[in-house]
Structure formats: C-alpha cells, structure tokens
Amino acid sequence: MSRFEKPFTPDQDIVAHPYRGEAEHQLAADVVALCQVGASIIFGVRGLDGAPIAGLGLACRIVDNRQVRLLVLRKPNDDALMALTRDSRIAATFTRISDHRSIQLKGLDAVIGAVQPEDLRAATRQARAFRDMIIDLELGDAFAAAYCSYEPAELVAIQYTPDQAFTQTPGPGAGTRVAMDDARDDRSDA
C-alpha cells in the first residue's frame, strides 16, 4: 500500500506564504522541512552564453534557516558547476514526490565549496528517504538503489542565500512568488 498523500496544490503555498514584499530573513519551517525531506532537487544556472544549464542535486542542508547548501555530484554537474564559477545566480527547485509539493528558491550569491561532515550525514539520510519514496512508487529496488547511489568523495556543496521563493507545485498558480519566512502582516486594513 502506498504512503503517498493527496496531491499538494499551489494555492496551499500561496495562502500559507502570501508575498507582501516584506523583508525576509529566514526560511519558513515548512520550507526548511521540504528542502531536507529527501526531495527531488533540480537546480539551474546560466551558461556563458546566457542559456540555462540544469543540474541534479542529491540533498540539501539549510544552515541557520537562512542559507541553502545543495549537495551535488561533481561529474554529472560539471557544466553547471563551471557556469556557476562565472555567474553566481542560481535557482533550485525542491519537490516532495509523495504529494508533488514544489518550492523554488532563487539566489544571487552561490559559491561552490567542500562538503562538511554535517553535509555527508544529510546526504545519507536524504538519499535513503528518497530511495524509499521511489520504492513506494513501485519502480523497483534496483532502480531506486542505482538512482540514489553516490560516492561521498564526488560530492561538492553549493551554498547560497535565497532572495526569492516561488511555488512550483503543478497546477493553477504555479510560478507565483511566495514569502520565504513565517512573518505575517496581522494589521487590519480598516
């Protein structure tokens, strides 16, 4: 029996995190949880010619609720990593495959660095969780194991500070900018 939930909708993020142009300093707890659950991670950067280059992330660690550390394999992401050394803009989309909830976090200050022990622990935990979700999709143990396998020595970290967030969950409203933090404007309009 599948553990999958009812599909998430963009409206759920739009209502939960309405963008009001406020200064945002920290990521909302549910966004942090989504990024670190063992999500499907796709990131994009700009090539030298301005064309987009997509990369595949293995895991993510949020530092101090402010910084995103994407953990990626060096070899399959060589082109994206090379482009990132010339242009530090990045967009990463995190999708929880159990309900399709997707959030995109954009930033302007991405840097590539070595992985830390905390990163390796996060990668192990998240790759295992993602593997289990693939198995729940009945795609087979062998496929799940192969898709989620990695050599720790091949990992690098991309760290950046998000400055924009968008709901990317499929459906009406996908692409809508949302607030990144839990701050609410409780003032009455009366």
PDB file of C-alpha atoms in Angstrom:
ATOM      1  CA  MET A   1       0.000   0.000   0.000  1.00  0.00           C
ATOM      2  CA  SER A   2       1.356   3.399  -0.959  1.00  0.00           C
ATOM      3  CA  ARG A   3       2.234   6.029   1.636  1.00  0.00           C
ATOM      4  CA  PHE A   4       1.514   8.853  -0.800  1.00  0.00           C
ATOM      5  CA  GLU A   5      -0.685  11.734   0.171  1.00  0.00           C
ATOM      6  CA  LYS A   6      -3.315  13.725  -1.659  1.00  0.00           C
ATOM      7  CA  PRO A   7      -1.547  15.961  -4.201  1.00  0.00           C
ATOM      8  CA  PHE A   8      -0.475  19.358  -2.914  1.00  0.00           C
ATOM      9  CA  THR A   9      -1.745  22.449  -4.771  1.00  0.00           C
ATOM     10  CA  PRO A  10      -0.046  25.791  -5.465  1.00  0.00           C
ATOM     11  CA  ASP A  11      -2.853  27.550  -3.590  1.00  0.00           C
ATOM     12  CA  GLN A  12      -1.765  25.878  -0.367  1.00  0.00           C
ATOM     13  CA  ASP A  13       1.616  27.652  -0.522  1.00  0.00           C
ATOM     14  CA  ILE A  14       0.102  30.893  -1.823  1.00  0.00           C
ATOM     15  CA  VAL A  15      -2.279  31.031   1.159  1.00  0.00           C
ATOM     16  CA  ALA A  16       0.312  29.856   3.701  1.00  0.00           C
ATOM     17  CA  HIS A  17       3.060  32.212   2.492  1.00  0.00           C
ATOM     18  CA  PRO A  18       1.499  35.266   0.796  1.00  0.00           C
ATOM     19  CA  TYR A  19       4.165  37.506  -0.684  1.00  0.00           C
ATOM     20  CA  ARG A  20       3.795  41.084   0.525  1.00  0.00           C
ATOM     21  CA  GLY A  21       7.165  42.470  -0.458  1.00  0.00           C
ATOM     22  CA  GLU A  22       8.358  42.278   3.137  1.00  0.00           C
ATOM     23  CA  ALA A  23      11.995  41.954   4.065  1.00  0.00           C
ATOM     24  CA  GLU A  24      12.592  38.272   4.675  1.00  0.00           C
ATOM     25  CA  HIS A  25      15.362  36.965   6.843  1.00  0.00           C
ATOM     26  CA  GLN A  26      14.688  33.300   7.479  1.00  0.00           C
ATOM     27  CA  LEU A  27      13.079  30.412   5.666  1.00  0.00           C
ATOM     28  CA  ALA A  28       9.734  29.165   6.959  1.00  0.00           C
ATOM     29  CA  ALA A  29       9.874  25.929   8.942  1.00  0.00           C
ATOM     30  CA  ASP A  30       7.771  24.029   6.386  1.00  0.00           C
ATOM     31  CA  VAL A  31      10.052  25.194   3.542  1.00  0.00           C
ATOM     32  CA  VAL A  32      13.120  24.051   5.501  1.00  0.00           C
ATOM     33  CA  ALA A  33      11.452  20.681   6.110  1.00  0.00           C
ATOM     34  CA  LEU A  34      10.574  20.297   2.415  1.00  0.00           C
ATOM     35  CA  CYS A  35      14.138  21.063   1.313  1.00  0.00           C
ATOM     36  CA  GLN A  36      15.585  18.481   3.713  1.00  0.00           C
ATOM     37  CA  VAL A  37      12.980  15.686   3.449  1.00  0.00           C
ATOM     38  CA  GLY A  38      14.730  13.748   0.703  1.00  0.00           C
ATOM     39  CA  ALA A  39      13.245  15.799  -2.101  1.00  0.00           C
ATOM     40  CA  SER A  40      13.848  15.674  -5.814  1.00  0.00           C
ATOM     41  CA  ILE A  41      16.240  18.593  -6.425  1.00  0.00           C
ATOM     42  CA  ILE A  42      16.799  20.289  -9.757  1.00  0.00           C
ATOM     43  CA  PHE A  43      18.919  23.430  -9.977  1.00  0.00           C
ATOM     44  CA  GLY A  44      19.530  25.845 -12.791  1.00  0.00           C
ATOM     45  CA  VAL A  45      22.302  28.298 -13.599  1.00  0.00           C
ATOM     46  CA  ARG A  46      23.211  30.448 -16.590  1.00  0.00           C
ATOM     47  CA  GLY A  47      25.841  29.391 -19.073  1.00  0.00           C
ATOM     48  CA  LEU A  48      28.390  31.784 -20.558  1.00  0.00           C
ATOM     49  CA  ASP A  49      26.029  32.382 -23.489  1.00  0.00           C
ATOM     50  CA  GLY A  50      23.098  33.086 -21.139  1.00  0.00           C
ATOM     51  CA  ALA A  51      21.405  29.761 -21.871  1.00  0.00           C
ATOM     52  CA  PRO A  52      20.138  27.796 -18.872  1.00  0.00           C
ATOM     53  CA  ILE A  53      22.021  24.760 -17.627  1.00  0.00           C
ATOM     54  CA  ALA A  54      20.204  22.300 -15.383  1.00  0.00           C
ATOM     55  CA  GLY A  55      21.786  20.209 -12.681  1.00  0.00           C
ATOM     56  CA  LEU A  56      20.616  17.475 -10.351  1.00  0.00           C
ATOM     57  CA  GLY A  57      21.004  17.735  -6.597  1.00  0.00           C
ATOM     58  CA  LEU A  58      21.381  14.828  -4.213  1.00  0.00           C
ATOM     59  CA  ALA A  59      20.495  16.509  -0.927  1.00  0.00           C
ATOM     60  CA  CYS A  60      20.166  19.847   0.806  1.00  0.00           C
ATOM     61  CA  ARG A  61      21.072  21.268   4.157  1.00  0.00           C
ATOM     62  CA  ILE A  62      19.637  24.538   5.451  1.00  0.00           C
ATOM     63  CA  VAL A  63      22.059  26.464   7.670  1.00  0.00           C
ATOM     64  CA  ASP A  64      20.645  28.848  10.301  1.00  0.00           C
ATOM     65  CA  ASN A  65      17.300  28.917   8.407  1.00  0.00           C
ATOM     66  CA  ARG A  66      18.987  31.358   6.002  1.00  0.00           C
ATOM     67  CA  GLN A  67      21.497  29.572   3.785  1.00  0.00           C
ATOM     68  CA  VAL A  68      20.887  26.721   1.347  1.00  0.00           C
ATOM     69  CA  ARG A  69      23.643  24.130   0.897  1.00  0.00           C
ATOM     70  CA  LEU A  70      22.933  21.981  -2.159  1.00  0.00           C
ATOM     71  CA  LEU A  71      24.896  18.752  -2.217  1.00  0.00           C
ATOM     72  CA  VAL A  72      25.600  17.690  -5.777  1.00  0.00           C
ATOM     73  CA  LEU A  73      27.755  15.157  -7.571  1.00  0.00           C
ATOM     74  CA  ARG A  74      30.653  16.847  -9.350  1.00  0.00           C
ATOM     75  CA  LYS A  75      30.931  14.819 -12.564  1.00  0.00           C
ATOM     76  CA  PRO A  76      27.311  14.813 -13.814  1.00  0.00           C
ATOM     77  CA  ASN A  77      27.024  18.504 -12.907  1.00  0.00           C
ATOM     78  CA  ASP A  78      30.369  19.671 -14.372  1.00  0.00           C
ATOM     79  CA  ASP A  79      28.818  22.108 -16.863  1.00  0.00           C
ATOM     80  CA  ALA A  80      26.541  23.686 -14.266  1.00  0.00           C
ATOM     81  CA  LEU A  81      29.358  23.963 -11.726  1.00  0.00           C
ATOM     82  CA  MET A  82      31.666  25.557 -14.311  1.00  0.00           C
ATOM     83  CA  ALA A  83      28.954  28.065 -15.226  1.00  0.00           C
ATOM     84  CA  LEU A  84      28.416  28.847 -11.553  1.00  0.00           C
ATOM     85  CA  THR A  85      32.052  29.923 -11.210  1.00  0.00           C
ATOM     86  CA  ARG A  86      31.328  32.711 -13.719  1.00  0.00           C
ATOM     87  CA  ASP A  87      27.801  33.721 -12.661  1.00  0.00           C
ATOM     88  CA  SER A  88      26.650  33.166  -9.074  1.00  0.00           C
ATOM     89  CA  ARG A  89      22.905  33.269  -9.820  1.00  0.00           C
ATOM     90  CA  ILE A  90      21.059  30.045  -9.075  1.00  0.00           C
ATOM     91  CA  ALA A  91      17.529  28.668  -8.831  1.00  0.00           C
ATOM     92  CA  ALA A  92      16.840  25.353  -7.108  1.00  0.00           C
ATOM     93  CA  THR A  93      13.511  23.545  -7.100  1.00  0.00           C
ATOM     94  CA  PHE A  94      12.698  21.069  -4.343  1.00  0.00           C
ATOM     95  CA  THR A  95       9.863  18.587  -4.956  1.00  0.00           C
ATOM     96  CA  ARG A  96       8.418  16.203  -2.396  1.00  0.00           C
ATOM     97  CA  ILE A  97       7.422  13.281  -4.588  1.00  0.00           C
ATOM     98  CA  SER A  98       4.805  11.961  -2.165  1.00  0.00           C
ATOM     99  CA  ASP A  99       2.455  14.892  -2.933  1.00  0.00           C
ATOM    100  CA  HIS A 100       4.257  16.892  -5.671  1.00  0.00           C
ATOM    101  CA  ARG A 101       4.727  19.996  -3.484  1.00  0.00           C
ATOM    102  CA  SER A 102       7.455  22.069  -5.128  1.00  0.00           C
ATOM    103  CA  ILE A 103       9.221  25.219  -3.987  1.00  0.00           C
ATOM    104  CA  GLN A 104      11.847  27.117  -5.961  1.00  0.00           C
ATOM    105  CA  LEU A 105      14.449  29.189  -4.108  1.00  0.00           C
ATOM    106  CA  LYS A 106      16.498  31.703  -6.096  1.00  0.00           C
ATOM    107  CA  GLY A 107      19.689  33.415  -5.042  1.00  0.00           C
ATOM    108  CA  LEU A 108      22.435  35.658  -6.375  1.00  0.00           C
ATOM    109  CA  ASP A 109      25.465  34.662  -4.294  1.00  0.00           C
ATOM    110  CA  ALA A 110      26.114  30.958  -4.909  1.00  0.00           C
ATOM    111  CA  VAL A 111      29.583  29.632  -4.154  1.00  0.00           C
ATOM    112  CA  ILE A 112      30.992  26.140  -4.549  1.00  0.00           C
ATOM    113  CA  GLY A 113      32.798  24.555  -1.625  1.00  0.00           C
ATOM    114  CA  ALA A 114      33.840  21.334   0.010  1.00  0.00           C
ATOM    115  CA  VAL A 115      31.328  19.191   1.841  1.00  0.00           C
ATOM    116  CA  GLN A 116      31.353  19.151   5.621  1.00  0.00           C
ATOM    117  CA  PRO A 117      30.646  16.200   7.932  1.00  0.00           C
ATOM    118  CA  GLU A 118      27.107  17.529   8.519  1.00  0.00           C
ATOM    119  CA  ASP A 119      26.578  17.543   4.741  1.00  0.00           C
ATOM    120  CA  LEU A 120      27.561  13.885   4.465  1.00  0.00           C
ATOM    121  CA  ARG A 121      25.119  12.904   7.204  1.00  0.00           C
ATOM    122  CA  ALA A 122      22.349  14.876   5.465  1.00  0.00           C
ATOM    123  CA  ALA A 123      23.171  13.257   2.111  1.00  0.00           C
ATOM    124  CA  THR A 124      22.999   9.764   3.610  1.00  0.00           C
ATOM    125  CA  ARG A 125      19.681  10.405   5.346  1.00  0.00           C
ATOM    126  CA  GLN A 126      18.043  12.178   2.396  1.00  0.00           C
ATOM    127  CA  ALA A 127      19.245   9.728  -0.262  1.00  0.00           C
ATOM    128  CA  ARG A 128      17.811   6.900   1.845  1.00  0.00           C
ATOM    129  CA  ALA A 129      14.470   8.718   2.234  1.00  0.00           C
ATOM    130  CA  PHE A 130      14.296   9.473  -1.499  1.00  0.00           C
ATOM    131  CA  ARG A 131      15.157   5.847  -2.311  1.00  0.00           C
ATOM    132  CA  ASP A 132      12.300   4.683  -0.083  1.00  0.00           C
ATOM    133  CA  MET A 133       9.877   7.011  -1.887  1.00  0.00           C
ATOM    134  CA  ILE A 134      10.997   5.640  -5.267  1.00  0.00           C
ATOM    135  CA  ILE A 135      10.408   2.113  -3.978  1.00  0.00           C
ATOM    136  CA  ASP A 136       6.917   3.188  -2.861  1.00  0.00           C
ATOM    137  CA  LEU A 137       6.279   4.224  -6.474  1.00  0.00           C
ATOM    138  CA  GLU A 138       6.944   0.564  -7.316  1.00  0.00           C
ATOM    139  CA  LEU A 139       9.824   1.405  -9.644  1.00  0.00           C
ATOM    140  CA  GLY A 140      11.895  -1.395  -8.154  1.00  0.00           C
ATOM    141  CA  ASP A 141      14.576  -1.728  -5.535  1.00  0.00           C
ATOM    142  CA  ALA A 142      17.413  -1.968  -8.066  1.00  0.00           C
ATOM    143  CA  PHE A 143      16.394   1.232  -9.857  1.00  0.00           C
ATOM    144  CA  ALA A 144      15.927   3.075  -6.557  1.00  0.00           C
ATOM    145  CA  ALA A 145      19.322   1.962  -5.272  1.00  0.00           C
ATOM    146  CA  ALA A 146      21.080   2.913  -8.514  1.00  0.00           C
ATOM    147  CA  TYR A 147      19.352   6.308  -8.761  1.00  0.00           C
ATOM    148  CA  CYS A 148      20.276   7.234  -5.189  1.00  0.00           C
ATOM    149  CA  SER A 149      23.812   5.830  -5.075  1.00  0.00           C
ATOM    150  CA  TYR A 150      26.802   8.145  -4.808  1.00  0.00           C
ATOM    151  CA  GLU A 151      30.418   8.283  -3.721  1.00  0.00           C
ATOM    152  CA  PRO A 152      30.905  10.791  -0.885  1.00  0.00           C
ATOM    153  CA  ALA A 153      34.224  11.920  -2.415  1.00  0.00           C
ATOM    154  CA  GLU A 154      32.320  13.084  -5.522  1.00  0.00           C
ATOM    155  CA  LEU A 155      30.073  15.484  -3.589  1.00  0.00           C
ATOM    156  CA  VAL A 156      30.507  19.246  -3.587  1.00  0.00           C
ATOM    157  CA  ALA A 157      28.383  21.864  -1.870  1.00  0.00           C
ATOM    158  CA  ILE A 158      26.765  24.889  -3.472  1.00  0.00           C
ATOM    159  CA  GLN A 159      25.864  27.435  -0.821  1.00  0.00           C
ATOM    160  CA  TYR A 160      23.668  30.485  -1.356  1.00  0.00           C
ATOM    161  CA  THR A 161      21.265  32.836   0.360  1.00  0.00           C
ATOM    162  CA  PRO A 162      17.778  32.691  -1.161  1.00  0.00           C
ATOM    163  CA  ASP A 163      16.293  36.063  -2.032  1.00  0.00           C
ATOM    164  CA  GLN A 164      13.106  34.887  -3.782  1.00  0.00           C
ATOM    165  CA  ALA A 165      10.746  31.914  -3.440  1.00  0.00           C
ATOM    166  CA  PHE A 166       8.103  30.592  -5.825  1.00  0.00           C
ATOM    167  CA  THR A 167       5.562  27.800  -5.614  1.00  0.00           C
ATOM    168  CA  GLN A 168       6.259  25.371  -8.450  1.00  0.00           C
ATOM    169  CA  THR A 169       3.703  22.729  -7.494  1.00  0.00           C
ATOM    170  CA  PRO A 170       1.916  21.706 -10.707  1.00  0.00           C
ATOM    171  CA  GLY A 171      -1.449  23.367 -11.182  1.00  0.00           C
ATOM    172  CA  PRO A 172      -3.065  26.805 -11.442  1.00  0.00           C
ATOM    173  CA  GLY A 173      -0.888  29.286  -9.577  1.00  0.00           C
ATOM    174  CA  ALA A 174       2.408  27.511 -10.233  1.00  0.00           C
ATOM    175  CA  GLY A 175       5.152  30.103 -10.557  1.00  0.00           C
ATOM    176  CA  THR A 176       3.565  32.520  -8.072  1.00  0.00           C
ATOM    177  CA  ARG A 177       6.037  34.280  -5.824  1.00  0.00           C
ATOM    178  CA  VAL A 178       5.567  33.394  -2.148  1.00  0.00           C
ATOM    179  CA  ALA A 179       7.079  34.642   1.088  1.00  0.00           C
ATOM    180  CA  MET A 180      10.060  32.668   2.332  1.00  0.00           C
ATOM    181  CA  ASP A 181       9.553  33.308   6.031  1.00  0.00           C
ATOM    182  CA  ASP A 182       6.803  32.789   8.594  1.00  0.00           C
ATOM    183  CA  ALA A 183       6.217  36.527   9.132  1.00  0.00           C
ATOM    184  CA  ARG A 184       2.608  37.621   8.840  1.00  0.00           C
ATOM    185  CA  ASP A 185       1.133  41.068   8.465  1.00  0.00           C
ATOM    186  CA  ASP A 186      -1.631  40.983  11.089  1.00  0.00           C
ATOM    187  CA  ARG A 187      -2.588  44.641  10.760  1.00  0.00           C
ATOM    188  CA  SER A 188      -6.201  45.342   9.877  1.00  0.00           C
ATOM    189  CA  ASP A 189      -6.964  47.197   6.656  1.00  0.00           C
ATOM    190  CA  ALA A 190      -9.825  49.039   8.393  1.00  0.00           C
TER     191      ALA A 190
END
